[in-house]
Structure formats: structure tokens, C-alpha cells
XYZ file of C-alpha atoms in Angstrom:
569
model
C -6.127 9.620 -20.600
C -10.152 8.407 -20.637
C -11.481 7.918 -17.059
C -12.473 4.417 -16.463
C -14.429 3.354 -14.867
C -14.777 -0.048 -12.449
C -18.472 -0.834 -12.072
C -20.496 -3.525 -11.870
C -21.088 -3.608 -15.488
C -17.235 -3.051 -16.234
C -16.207 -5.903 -13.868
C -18.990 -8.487 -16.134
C -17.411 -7.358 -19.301
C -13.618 -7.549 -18.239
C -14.320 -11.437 -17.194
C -16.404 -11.829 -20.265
C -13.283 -10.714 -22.425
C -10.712 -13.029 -20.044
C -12.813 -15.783 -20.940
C -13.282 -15.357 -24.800
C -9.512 -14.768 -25.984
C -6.139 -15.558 -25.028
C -4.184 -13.093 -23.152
C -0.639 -12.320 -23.813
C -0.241 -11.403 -19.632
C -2.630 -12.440 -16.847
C -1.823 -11.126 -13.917
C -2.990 -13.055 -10.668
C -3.626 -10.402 -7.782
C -4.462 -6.980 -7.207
C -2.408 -5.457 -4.899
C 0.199 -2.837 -5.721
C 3.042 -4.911 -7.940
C 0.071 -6.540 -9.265
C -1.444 -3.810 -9.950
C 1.378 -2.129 -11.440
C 2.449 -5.410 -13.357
C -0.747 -4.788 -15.191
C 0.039 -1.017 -15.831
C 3.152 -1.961 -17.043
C 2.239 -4.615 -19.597
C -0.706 -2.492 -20.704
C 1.514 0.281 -21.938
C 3.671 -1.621 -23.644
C 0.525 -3.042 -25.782
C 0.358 -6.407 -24.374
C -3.462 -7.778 -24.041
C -3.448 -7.836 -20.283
C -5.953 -9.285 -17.477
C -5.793 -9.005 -13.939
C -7.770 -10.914 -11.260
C -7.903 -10.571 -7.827
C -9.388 -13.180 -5.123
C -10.890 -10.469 -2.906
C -10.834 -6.841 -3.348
C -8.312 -4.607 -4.566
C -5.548 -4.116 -1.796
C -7.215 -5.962 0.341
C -4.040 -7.595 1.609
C -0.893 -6.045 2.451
C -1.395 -3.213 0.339
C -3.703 -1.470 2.358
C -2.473 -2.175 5.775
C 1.072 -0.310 5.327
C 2.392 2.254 7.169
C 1.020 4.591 4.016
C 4.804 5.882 3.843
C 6.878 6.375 0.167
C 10.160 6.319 1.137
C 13.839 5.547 0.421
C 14.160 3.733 3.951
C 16.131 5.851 6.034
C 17.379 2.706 8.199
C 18.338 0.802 5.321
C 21.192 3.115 4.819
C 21.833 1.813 8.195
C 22.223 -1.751 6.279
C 24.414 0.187 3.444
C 22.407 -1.237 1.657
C 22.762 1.677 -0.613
C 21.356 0.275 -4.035
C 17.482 -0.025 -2.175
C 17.327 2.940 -0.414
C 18.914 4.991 -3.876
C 16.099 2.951 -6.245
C 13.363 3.800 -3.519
C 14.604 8.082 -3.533
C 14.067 7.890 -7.319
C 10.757 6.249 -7.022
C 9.593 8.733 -4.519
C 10.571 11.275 -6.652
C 9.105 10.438 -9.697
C 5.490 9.847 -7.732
C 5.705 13.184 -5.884
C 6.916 14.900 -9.189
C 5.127 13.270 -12.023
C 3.466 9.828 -11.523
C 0.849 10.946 -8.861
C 1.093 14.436 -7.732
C -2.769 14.179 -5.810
C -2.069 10.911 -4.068
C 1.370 10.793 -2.867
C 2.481 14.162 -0.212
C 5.650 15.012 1.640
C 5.417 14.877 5.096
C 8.006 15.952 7.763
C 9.364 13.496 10.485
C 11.176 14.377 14.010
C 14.273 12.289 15.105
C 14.670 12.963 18.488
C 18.499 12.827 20.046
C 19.212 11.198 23.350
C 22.497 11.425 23.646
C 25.339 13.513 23.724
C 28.862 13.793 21.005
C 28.533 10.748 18.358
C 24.891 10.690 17.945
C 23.926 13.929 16.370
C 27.187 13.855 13.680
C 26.177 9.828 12.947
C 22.271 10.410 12.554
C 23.531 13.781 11.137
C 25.597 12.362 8.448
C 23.027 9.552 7.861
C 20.323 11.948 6.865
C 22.766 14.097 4.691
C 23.369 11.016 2.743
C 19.886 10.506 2.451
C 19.408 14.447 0.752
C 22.025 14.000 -1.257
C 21.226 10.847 -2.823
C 17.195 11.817 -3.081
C 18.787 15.182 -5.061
C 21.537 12.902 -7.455
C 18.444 10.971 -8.571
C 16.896 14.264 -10.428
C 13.773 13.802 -8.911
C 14.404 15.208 -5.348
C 14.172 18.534 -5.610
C 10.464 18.588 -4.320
C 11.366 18.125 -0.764
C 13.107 20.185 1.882
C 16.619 19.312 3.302
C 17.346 18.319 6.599
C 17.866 20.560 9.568
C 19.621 20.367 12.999
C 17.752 21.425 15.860
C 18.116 22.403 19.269
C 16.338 21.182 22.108
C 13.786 23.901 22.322
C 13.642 24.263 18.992
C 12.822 20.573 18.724
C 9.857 21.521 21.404
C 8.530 23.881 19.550
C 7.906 21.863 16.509
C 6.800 18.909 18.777
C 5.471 20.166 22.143
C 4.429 16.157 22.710
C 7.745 15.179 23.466
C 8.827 15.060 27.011
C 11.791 17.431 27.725
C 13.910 14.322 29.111
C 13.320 12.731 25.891
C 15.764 14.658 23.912
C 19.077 16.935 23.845
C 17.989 18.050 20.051
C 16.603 16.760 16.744
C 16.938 16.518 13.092
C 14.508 17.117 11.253
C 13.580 15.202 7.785
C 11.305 14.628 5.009
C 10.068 11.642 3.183
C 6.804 10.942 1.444
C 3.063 9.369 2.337
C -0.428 8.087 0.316
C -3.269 6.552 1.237
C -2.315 2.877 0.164
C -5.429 1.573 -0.852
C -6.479 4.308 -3.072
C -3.372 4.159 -4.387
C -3.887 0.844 -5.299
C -7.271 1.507 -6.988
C -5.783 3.998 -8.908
C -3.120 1.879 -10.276
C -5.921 -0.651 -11.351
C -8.001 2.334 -13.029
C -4.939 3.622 -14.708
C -4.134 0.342 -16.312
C -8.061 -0.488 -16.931
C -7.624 2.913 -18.794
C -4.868 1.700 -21.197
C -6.871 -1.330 -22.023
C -6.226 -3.869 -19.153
C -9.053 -6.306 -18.311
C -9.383 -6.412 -14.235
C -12.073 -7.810 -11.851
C -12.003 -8.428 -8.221
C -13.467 -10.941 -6.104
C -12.274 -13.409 -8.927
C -9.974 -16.096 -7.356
C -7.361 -18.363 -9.234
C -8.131 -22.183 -8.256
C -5.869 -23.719 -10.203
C -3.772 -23.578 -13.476
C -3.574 -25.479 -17.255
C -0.395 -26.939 -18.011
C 0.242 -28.289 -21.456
C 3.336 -30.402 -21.058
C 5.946 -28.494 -18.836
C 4.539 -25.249 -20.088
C 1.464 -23.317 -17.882
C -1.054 -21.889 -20.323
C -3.851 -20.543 -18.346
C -6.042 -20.262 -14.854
C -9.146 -21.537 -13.859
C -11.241 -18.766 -11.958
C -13.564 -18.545 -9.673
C -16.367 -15.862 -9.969
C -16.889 -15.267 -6.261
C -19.833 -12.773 -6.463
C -21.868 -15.147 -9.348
C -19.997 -19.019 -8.010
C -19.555 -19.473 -11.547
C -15.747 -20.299 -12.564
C -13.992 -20.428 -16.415
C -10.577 -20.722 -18.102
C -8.699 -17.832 -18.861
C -6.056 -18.691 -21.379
C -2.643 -16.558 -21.513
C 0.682 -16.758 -23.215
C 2.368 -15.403 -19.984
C 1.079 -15.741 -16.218
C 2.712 -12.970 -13.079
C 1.999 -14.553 -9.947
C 2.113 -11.222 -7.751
C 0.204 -12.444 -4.826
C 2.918 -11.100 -2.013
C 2.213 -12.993 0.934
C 0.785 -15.648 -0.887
C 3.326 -16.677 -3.202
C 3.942 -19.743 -1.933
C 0.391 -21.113 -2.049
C 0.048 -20.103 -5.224
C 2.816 -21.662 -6.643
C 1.546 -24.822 -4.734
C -1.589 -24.768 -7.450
C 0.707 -25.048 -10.001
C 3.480 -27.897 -8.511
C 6.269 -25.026 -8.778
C 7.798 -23.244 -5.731
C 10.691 -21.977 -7.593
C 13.808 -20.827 -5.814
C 12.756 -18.842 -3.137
C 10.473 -18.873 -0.159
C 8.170 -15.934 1.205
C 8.082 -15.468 4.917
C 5.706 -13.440 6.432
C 5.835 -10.944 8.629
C 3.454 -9.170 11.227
C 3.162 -5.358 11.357
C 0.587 -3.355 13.474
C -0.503 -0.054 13.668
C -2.596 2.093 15.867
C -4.790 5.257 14.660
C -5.531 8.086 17.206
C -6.849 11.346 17.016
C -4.155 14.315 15.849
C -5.395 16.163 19.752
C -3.860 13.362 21.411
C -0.079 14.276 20.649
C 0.655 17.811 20.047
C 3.008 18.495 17.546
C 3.303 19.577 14.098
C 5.813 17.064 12.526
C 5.876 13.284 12.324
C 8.377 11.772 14.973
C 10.507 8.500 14.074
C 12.126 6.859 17.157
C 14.396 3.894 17.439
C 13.387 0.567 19.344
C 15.526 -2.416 19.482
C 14.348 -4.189 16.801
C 14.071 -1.889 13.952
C 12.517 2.233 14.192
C 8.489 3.454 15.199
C 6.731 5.875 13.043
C 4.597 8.570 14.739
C 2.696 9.734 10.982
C 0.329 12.645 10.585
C -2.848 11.353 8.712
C -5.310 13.979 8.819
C -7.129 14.446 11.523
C -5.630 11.533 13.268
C -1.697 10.244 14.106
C -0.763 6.269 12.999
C 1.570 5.160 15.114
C 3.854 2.043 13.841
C 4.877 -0.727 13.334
C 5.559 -3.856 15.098
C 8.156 -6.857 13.144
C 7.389 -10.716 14.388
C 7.009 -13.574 12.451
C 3.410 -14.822 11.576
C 2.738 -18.476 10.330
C -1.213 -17.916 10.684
C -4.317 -16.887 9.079
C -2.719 -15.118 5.901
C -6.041 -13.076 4.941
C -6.995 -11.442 8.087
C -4.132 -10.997 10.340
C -4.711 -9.956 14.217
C -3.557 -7.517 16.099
C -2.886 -9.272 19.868
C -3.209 -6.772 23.117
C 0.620 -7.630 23.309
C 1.013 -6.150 20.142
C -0.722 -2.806 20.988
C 0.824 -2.690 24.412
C 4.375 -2.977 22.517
C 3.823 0.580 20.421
C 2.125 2.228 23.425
C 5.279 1.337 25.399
C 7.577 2.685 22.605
C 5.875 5.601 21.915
C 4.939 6.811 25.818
C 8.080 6.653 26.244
C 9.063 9.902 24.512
C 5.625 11.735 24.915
C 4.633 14.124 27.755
C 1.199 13.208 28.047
C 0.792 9.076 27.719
C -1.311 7.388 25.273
C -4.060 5.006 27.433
C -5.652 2.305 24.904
C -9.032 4.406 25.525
C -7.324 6.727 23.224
C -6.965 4.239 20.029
C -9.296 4.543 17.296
C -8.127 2.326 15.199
C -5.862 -0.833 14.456
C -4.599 -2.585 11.634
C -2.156 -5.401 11.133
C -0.885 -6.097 7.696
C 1.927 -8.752 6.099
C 5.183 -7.986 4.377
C 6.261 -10.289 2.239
C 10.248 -11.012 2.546
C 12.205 -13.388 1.265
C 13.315 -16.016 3.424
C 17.533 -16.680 3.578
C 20.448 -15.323 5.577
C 18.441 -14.747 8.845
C 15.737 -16.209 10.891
C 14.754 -12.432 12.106
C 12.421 -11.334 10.301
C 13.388 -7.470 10.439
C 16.376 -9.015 9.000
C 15.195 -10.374 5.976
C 15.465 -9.235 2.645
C 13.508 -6.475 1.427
C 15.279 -6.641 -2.263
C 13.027 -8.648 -4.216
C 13.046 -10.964 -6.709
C 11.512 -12.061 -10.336
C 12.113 -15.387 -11.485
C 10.456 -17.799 -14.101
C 9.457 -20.520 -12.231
C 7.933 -22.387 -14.876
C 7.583 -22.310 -18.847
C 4.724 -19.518 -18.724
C 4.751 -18.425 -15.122
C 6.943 -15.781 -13.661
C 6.920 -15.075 -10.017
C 7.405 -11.501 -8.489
C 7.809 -11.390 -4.747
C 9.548 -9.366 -1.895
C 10.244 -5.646 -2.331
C 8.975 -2.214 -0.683
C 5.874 -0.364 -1.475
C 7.329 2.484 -2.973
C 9.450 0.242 -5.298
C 6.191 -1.413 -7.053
C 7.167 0.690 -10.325
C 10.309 -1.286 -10.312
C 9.355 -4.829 -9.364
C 6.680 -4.254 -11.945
C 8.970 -3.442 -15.121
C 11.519 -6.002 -13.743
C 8.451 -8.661 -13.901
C 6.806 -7.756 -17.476
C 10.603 -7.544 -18.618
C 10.593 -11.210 -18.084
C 7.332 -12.154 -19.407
C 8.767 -10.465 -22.264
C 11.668 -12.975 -22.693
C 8.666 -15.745 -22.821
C 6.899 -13.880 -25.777
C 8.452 -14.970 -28.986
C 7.652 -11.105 -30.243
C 9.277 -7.847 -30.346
C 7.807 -5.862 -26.888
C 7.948 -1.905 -26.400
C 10.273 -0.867 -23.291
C 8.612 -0.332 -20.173
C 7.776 3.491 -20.111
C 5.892 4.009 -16.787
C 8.131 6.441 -15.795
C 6.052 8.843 -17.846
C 2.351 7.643 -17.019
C 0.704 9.742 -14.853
C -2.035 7.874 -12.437
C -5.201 8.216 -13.110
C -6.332 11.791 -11.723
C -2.921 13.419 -11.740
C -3.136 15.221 -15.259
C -4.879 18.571 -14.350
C -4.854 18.048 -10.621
C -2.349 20.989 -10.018
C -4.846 23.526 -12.014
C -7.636 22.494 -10.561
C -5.752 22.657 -7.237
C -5.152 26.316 -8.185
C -9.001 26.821 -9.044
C -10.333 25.209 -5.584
C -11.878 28.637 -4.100
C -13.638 28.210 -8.011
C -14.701 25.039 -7.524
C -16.130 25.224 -4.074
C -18.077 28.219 -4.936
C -19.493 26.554 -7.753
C -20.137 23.395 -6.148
C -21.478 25.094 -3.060
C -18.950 22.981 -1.475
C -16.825 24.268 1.712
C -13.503 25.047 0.100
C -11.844 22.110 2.627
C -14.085 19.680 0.788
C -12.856 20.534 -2.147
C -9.552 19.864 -0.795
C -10.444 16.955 0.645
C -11.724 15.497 -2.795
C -8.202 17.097 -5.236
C -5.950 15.162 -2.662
C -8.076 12.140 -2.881
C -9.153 12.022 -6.548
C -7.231 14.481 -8.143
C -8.810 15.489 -11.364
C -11.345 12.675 -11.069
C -12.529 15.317 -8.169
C -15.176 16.601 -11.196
C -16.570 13.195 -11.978
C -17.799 13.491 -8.075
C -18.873 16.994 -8.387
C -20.822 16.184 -11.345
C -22.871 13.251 -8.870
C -23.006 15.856 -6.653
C -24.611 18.410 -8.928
C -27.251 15.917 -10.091
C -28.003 14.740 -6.690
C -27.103 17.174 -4.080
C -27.991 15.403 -1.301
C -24.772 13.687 -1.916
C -22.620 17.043 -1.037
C -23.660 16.428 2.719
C -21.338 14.402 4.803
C -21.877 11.224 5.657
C -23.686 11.439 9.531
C -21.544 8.689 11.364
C -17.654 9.965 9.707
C -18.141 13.532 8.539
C -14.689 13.594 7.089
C -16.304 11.764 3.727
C -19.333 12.872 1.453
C -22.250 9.912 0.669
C -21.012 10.810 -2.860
C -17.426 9.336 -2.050
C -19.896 6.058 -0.953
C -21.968 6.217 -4.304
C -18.589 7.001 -6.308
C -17.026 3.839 -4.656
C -19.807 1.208 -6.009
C -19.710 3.135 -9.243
C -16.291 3.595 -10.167
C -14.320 2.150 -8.353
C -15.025 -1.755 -8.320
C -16.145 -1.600 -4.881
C -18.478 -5.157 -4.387
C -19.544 -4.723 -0.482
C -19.532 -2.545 2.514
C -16.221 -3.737 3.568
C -14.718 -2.596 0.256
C -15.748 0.754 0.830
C -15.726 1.495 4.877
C -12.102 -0.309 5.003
C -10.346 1.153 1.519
C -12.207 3.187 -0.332
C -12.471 5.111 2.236
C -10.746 4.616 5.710
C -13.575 4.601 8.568
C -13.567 1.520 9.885
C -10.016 2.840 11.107
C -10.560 6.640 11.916
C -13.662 6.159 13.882
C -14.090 4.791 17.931
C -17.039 3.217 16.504
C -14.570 1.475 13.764
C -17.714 2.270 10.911
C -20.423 0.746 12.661
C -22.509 3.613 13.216
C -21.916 4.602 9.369
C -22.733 1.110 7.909
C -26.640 1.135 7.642
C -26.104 4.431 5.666
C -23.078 3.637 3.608
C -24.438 0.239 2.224
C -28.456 2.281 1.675
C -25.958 4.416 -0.594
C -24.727 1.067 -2.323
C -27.180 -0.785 -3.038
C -29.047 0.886 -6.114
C -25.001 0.782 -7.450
C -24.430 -2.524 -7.218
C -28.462 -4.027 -7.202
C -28.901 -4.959 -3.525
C -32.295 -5.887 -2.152
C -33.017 -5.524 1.263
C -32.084 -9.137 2.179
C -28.797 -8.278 0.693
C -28.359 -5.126 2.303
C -29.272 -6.581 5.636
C -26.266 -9.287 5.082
C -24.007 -6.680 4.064
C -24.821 -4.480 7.511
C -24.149 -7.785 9.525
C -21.054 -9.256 8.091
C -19.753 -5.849 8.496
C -20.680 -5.797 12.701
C -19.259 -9.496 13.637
C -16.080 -7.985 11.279
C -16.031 -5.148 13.721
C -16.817 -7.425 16.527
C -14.133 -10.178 15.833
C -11.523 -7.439 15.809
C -12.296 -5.727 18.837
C -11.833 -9.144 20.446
C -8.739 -10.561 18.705
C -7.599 -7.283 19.939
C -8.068 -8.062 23.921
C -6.349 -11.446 23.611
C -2.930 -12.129 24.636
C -1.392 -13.318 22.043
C -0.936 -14.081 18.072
C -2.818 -17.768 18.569
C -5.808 -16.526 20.566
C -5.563 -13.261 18.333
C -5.919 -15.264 15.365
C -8.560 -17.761 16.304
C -10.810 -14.842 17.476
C -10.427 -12.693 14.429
C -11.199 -15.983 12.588
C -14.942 -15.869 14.106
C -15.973 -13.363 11.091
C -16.344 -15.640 8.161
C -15.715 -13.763 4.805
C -18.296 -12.173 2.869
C -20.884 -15.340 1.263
C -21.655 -14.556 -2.756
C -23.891 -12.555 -3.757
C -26.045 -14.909 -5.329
């Protein structure tokens, strides 16, 4: 597969093609069923477009708990069917799909209590193995094991020795969610889809009952055109419902959202060498290795607010320190948080007015002549939503369309990434690269790790690390703006790469440098860098605030004092 490339000049010739001929798909957003929708109706040979209002997985999609898995506690449900679906999909993106992106990590669940625990979580966990291996793609991953007490300490010393009578021990799956996301969108740019960001829908052409097309919005130029398309997937997650309102059809379903937050602290601050899962009263908390750091998560309450930039309230954070100091040794203080994000699921509304008890199935509908509607789901299911939505744009094509086969299309990156894995020591000596770096760049890039070695070789000064969040090279900053349809500082400090959560500083000593790096990418002039430095601080600043108020209102209102990036021109 051709690397593709999302640049400036990329992004101006996928709206020019949008607007000159009709599409047989559009898709309308970019996060990861959108995403894949467009991967999906790209391989089957179907003229495909994609836009997305802001950038790629800006929404939900990059504020997840970064987890593939089947959903241990859904077994819990027996609700069987989801958690078998999501062991097959985990398997097939560890296996085949993308190797680089997607790694197994272990997770700790601790037992408190004596007789029917151990043989209950015991059983549960079995059941879990078993169907992960009956799916054919779960041989990657180690079984569970029982563990004692002390053993139990000595793979988490963190835990507090009251905390426990034994453990069992599991493995599941994790990615970084928004560069799995951009990957998707390369992958599909690379089979011929035509995808820009920062391109909103505003409204929709109906002839008669039938919907034949989108207006758009250029947000970086202000200028807006048609884009005409046999079929339109509204995949907007969260947003569903509003979307559908620009078109006069809600369908048959609602979208509820709801609120979950997550706190990033450095890996010294709990000891241990496997992920922990606990149970709360409402649903489970995930203590997740993630580099250098630990995310702990999530919270589940309803949110009826500000849909793009949801806050994180002080009671929120207070709630996971709570939960989690309440197995550990040595407590977590709020001094010790790095980071904190708080992202949306999107679940169906219907049996239940608890949100941790609505439906994660999901659900594909055509809600009008011309529009289908995708909505609900997991994460590691997008594959799956993604087929089941191009499936029925297919019954709206009056032509004969291939099967779905993205069960066999590697992501972008993953072809060669196991030999060049092999040949890192190579690579690093070549590069002049520490041999970590190289690392750092296979299980980030995968194969695409050469395109950055080959910036690197032409300018080294891009090898060095970047002086305020030494875990990324400038060349990862440069690489962003270039390739990867990155538009502003935001795009790259908050998803293309992850500083403005793994730093104290949340990116803020890092900006002036990152967006210097940008700007001869994407044509900045000073002005432009200087409005790119300060959007990024009162970001930084509204969230540090939102974060010290008491609750989702005053949370909301004070995250709502950073206005969203202005044009460009």
C-alpha cells in the first residue's frame, strides 16, 4: 500500500475533488466509525469522501480509555454476543490489522473476599480466554492466572496488603486512540478516499424525500460548497442527533451522552508492573500503563452540556482518587496528576435512565432515502459498525458492491513493521538514533517510522527531542503538519502527539517550539503563529479552571472561556 499523505496541499485537493463530482459515499465525521466507514467503502471501490468539522478524533475518539477489549464486565451483562464480536476484533488488530498500534497489556484484579469470589471472577475470566481463543484470533495473548496474595504483591507492590486476599491476573489490549484514528483516515486516503478536516456539514440537499448532498463549510479558508453523493453515513457519535436535526430526520433512536474522565500520572507514582482493574459501584476503574505515565479511569454520569469540549469537575477527579487510594499503599494527592481528559460515549438511549446501563450494541439504520445513520457501539468494534453501515449504503446503490473485506487490510504502517522491528539496533545505528527512539517511532508509526527517519536524515536537527516533552522528536512535530492533516497546535500537542496530557505543564512550555516547527508546514506568519501560541494557553488555562470547580455546570461554563480556534484567514 502507497503512503499517503495528509498535507496541506492534500487536504485543498480532496475538497477540490468533493466539490467537482458526485460521490457514491460521503461520510460526515472523522472519528473512528467514521473513519473506518470510509476505509470500508473505499475498498470495496466506492468513490468515497469524508469530512470532519474539527480535527480528526477530536471528539470521543481521542479521549477513551485507549483500551481494545472484549469488555470483561459485559460478560457480567451475558451479554455474550458484544463481548465475543469485541475478542475477534481485538484479535484481528493485534494479529493482522495493526500490529504497531494496538499492544497487549496485562491487568490486576485484586480479591477482597474470601470462598465465592475467586471461583466467580475465576470462572468469568476463563470464559473470557476461551471465547478470545474460539474466535481464531486469540492466540496472541497469555491466559489468565490465579495468584496468591504475595504473589499478587510482587507483581503490584502499590497495592496495600489489606486490599487483597489474591488476584487474577488478565490480558486485554491498548492503542493510542487518536493515532489510531489518523491512521484509519491515511489508510483509507490510501485506497482512494477523499478526506479533509476542519470541514463542517451545515446543512443537507434534499430532492423530494430523498437527501442528495451536504453543504460544507471550509473552516480554515470560510469558504463553503456542495458536495453531491448518492449515499450520506452520518457517523458523528455524540452528535447524531444534531445532525440529523440539519436534515428534519431523527430516525428511531436517540443518542445520550455520557461523561467519562481520566487522570494521567507519572508510572513512579504507583509501583507495579501490571495494570490493576477494580470494581466501584457503578461500573469497574482502570489503573492502565501508558508509558512513562499510569491513566487512571473512568467516571459514568450523564452530560446534557457543551458536546465539543467536555469538563472534567474537581468532583469528578476527587471520585477516581477516592476509588483508586483506596487499594494503593501510598495515596495519590491531586499534586500528583499530570493530566486530565473527559471524553463522551455515545449510547443509545432505551431500557434505562443509567447511563452505565445503556446500550453499548449499536445500531445502523436508514433514516432517510440517502442517509444512513451509524451510532452507539465500542471502540474496538469500529471494524464492525463500519461494514454493518457501508452494507446499508449498499442496499441504496442500485449497483452490484464488492463485500466488505477489511478483515484483511492492514493499517497504514503495519506491513513491514515486524521486520523493521527486528532491524531496530540497524536502524538506530544508522540513524544515529538511541535504539529506544527507534522504538518509540516502530510502535508509533510502524513502517511509516522511515518516512521520519528520512526528515531526520535531511535535517538532523530534527533527531533531537523536543526541549519542553523529551519523550517526542521536533520531527514527530514537522511529520504532524506534513502528513498527517494536522491544521494547528492543538492538533498536534493534544493527538498527534499526547503532551498536553503527559506533561505538569499540560504543553505550555512546548508550544512556542512546536508551532516554530509548524509553521513553514502549514504557511504561518508570525501573526499566525502568535495566535496559535495563545489559543493554545487560555485552552490550557480554561481547563485548569473547569478543573477546580465543583461541579459539571461551573465545569462547563469555565472550560467554555477558550473559544475555538478562529480561521486561518
Amino acid at each position: 500500500m502507497r503512503s499517503t499523505k495528509l498535507g496541506p496541499t492534500e487536504r485543498a485537493a480532496a475538497l477540490a475533488r468533493m466539490a467537482e463530482r458526485e460521490l457514491d459515499v460521503l461520510v460526515v465525521g472523522g472519528g473512528v466509525v467514521g473513519a473506518g466507514t470510509a476505509l470500508d467503502a473505499a475498498t470495496r471501490g466506492l468513490v468515497t469522501g469524508m469530512v470532519e468539522a474539527r480535527d480528526w478524533a477530536a471528539g470521543t475518539s481521542s479521549r477513551s480509555s485507549k483500551l481494545i477489549h472484549g469488555g470483561l464486565r459485559y460478560l457480567e451483562m451475558l451479554d455474550f454476543a458484544l463481548v465475543k464480536e469485541a475478542l475477534q476484533e481485538r484479535g484481528l488488530l493485534l494479529e493482522r490489522l495493526a500490529p504497531h498500534l494496538v499492544k497487549p497489556v496485562p491487568f490486576l484484579y485484586p480479591l477482597q473476599g474470601r470462598g465465592w469470589e475467586r471461583p466467580y471472577v475465576g470462572s468469568g475470566v476463563a470464559l473470557y480466554d476461551a471465547m478470545s481463543v474460539s474466535s481464531g484470533h486469540g492466540r496472541g495473548l497469555p491466559l489468565h492466572r490465579h495468584l496468591s496474595r504475595r504473589q499478587a504483591l510482587r507483581q503490584s507492590p502499590a497495592l496495600r496488603k489489606d486490599a487483597l486476599v489474591g488476584a487474577v491476573q488478565y490480558w486485554d489490549a491498548q492503542m493510542d486512540d487518536a493515532r489510531f484514528v489518523t491512521t484509519l483516515v491515511r489508510t483509507a486516503a490510501a485506497y482512494g478516499a477523499h478526506v479533509a478536516n476542519r470541514a463542517k456539514v451545515i446543512g443537507f440537499l434534499r430532492e423530494g424525500e430523498r437527501v442528495v448532498g451536504a453543504r460544507v463549510h471550509d473552516l480554515e479558508s470560510g469558504g463553503q460548497f456542495v458536495v453531491r453523493a448518492r449515499q450520506i453515513v452520518n457517523a458523528t457519535g455524540v452528535w447524531t442527533d444534531q445532525t440529523q436535526a440539519l436534515v428534519g430526520e431523527r430516525g428511531q433512536f436517540h443518542v445520550r451522552a455520557s461523561k467519562g474522565i481520566h487522570l494521567v500520572v507519572p508510572r513512579d507514582r504507583i509501583h507495579s508492573a501490571t495494570g490493576l482493574i477494580l470494581r466501584t459501584e457503578k461500573s469497574v476503574l482502570f489503573v492502565i500503563p501508558w508509558g512513562r505515565h499510569w491513566i487512571v479511569g473512568t467516571t459514568d454520569t450523564e452530560w446534557t452540556l457543551d458536546k465539543d469540549h467536555p469538563a472534567a469537575s474537581s468532583a469528578d477527579i476527587a471520585y477516581l482518587l477516592d476509588h483508586v487510594n483506596s487499594v494503593l499503599a501510598v495515596p495519590l494527592t491531586r499534586e500528583d496528576v499530570e493530566g486530565v481528559y473527559a471524553g463522551l460515549r455515545p449510547l443509545l438511549a432505551g431500557e434505562s435512565e443509567a447511563t452505565s446501563k445503556l446500550s453499548r450494541e449499536h445500531v445502523v439504520q436508514h433514516a432517510a432515502p440517502g442517509l444512513v445513520v451509524v451510532a452507539g457501539g465500542k471502540y474496538t468494534t469500529y471494524r464492525v459498525m463500519a461494514k454493518d453501515a457501508v452494507d446499508e449504503v449498499v442496499h441504496g446503490l442500485d449497483q452490484r458492491v464488492a463485500p466488505c473485506c477489511t478483515d484483511t487490510v492492514p493499517l497504514a504502517g503495519a506491513e513491514g513493521y515486524r521486520a523493521l522491528w527486528n532491524a531496530r539496533a540497524e536502524l538506530a545505528r544508522e540513524s544515529g538514533l538511541h535504539v529506544a527512539r527507534v522504538e518509540h517511532l516502530l510502535n508509533r508509526y510502524g513502517a511509516l517510522t522511515e518516512e521520519l527517519l528520512e526528515l531526520i536524515a535531511q535535517e538532523p536537527g530534527l533527531g533531537e527531542p523536543l526541549s519542553g516533552a523529551d519523550d517526542y522528536l521536533r520531527a514527530e512535530v514537522v511529520y504532524g503538519a506534513r502528513a498527517e492533516g494536522a491544521r494547528h497546535l492543538d492538533d498536534v500537542l493534544a493527538r498527534r502527539t499526547r503532551i498536553s496530557i503527559e506533561t505538569f505543564d499540560r504543553g505550555t512550555a512546548v508550544m512556542a517550539e512546536a508551532a516554530a516547527l509548524m509553521a513553514p508546514e502549514l504557511g504561518w506568519d508570525q501573526a499566525q503563529i502568535d495566535k496559535e501560541i495563545e489559543h493554545y494557553r487560555v485552552r490550557v488555562a480554561a481547563e485548569r479552571e473547569s478543573q477546580e470547580q465543583p461541579d459539571d455546570l461551573t465545569a462547563d461554563a469555565a472550560r467554555l472561556g477558550a473559544p475555538d480556534i478562529v480561521p486561518l484567514k
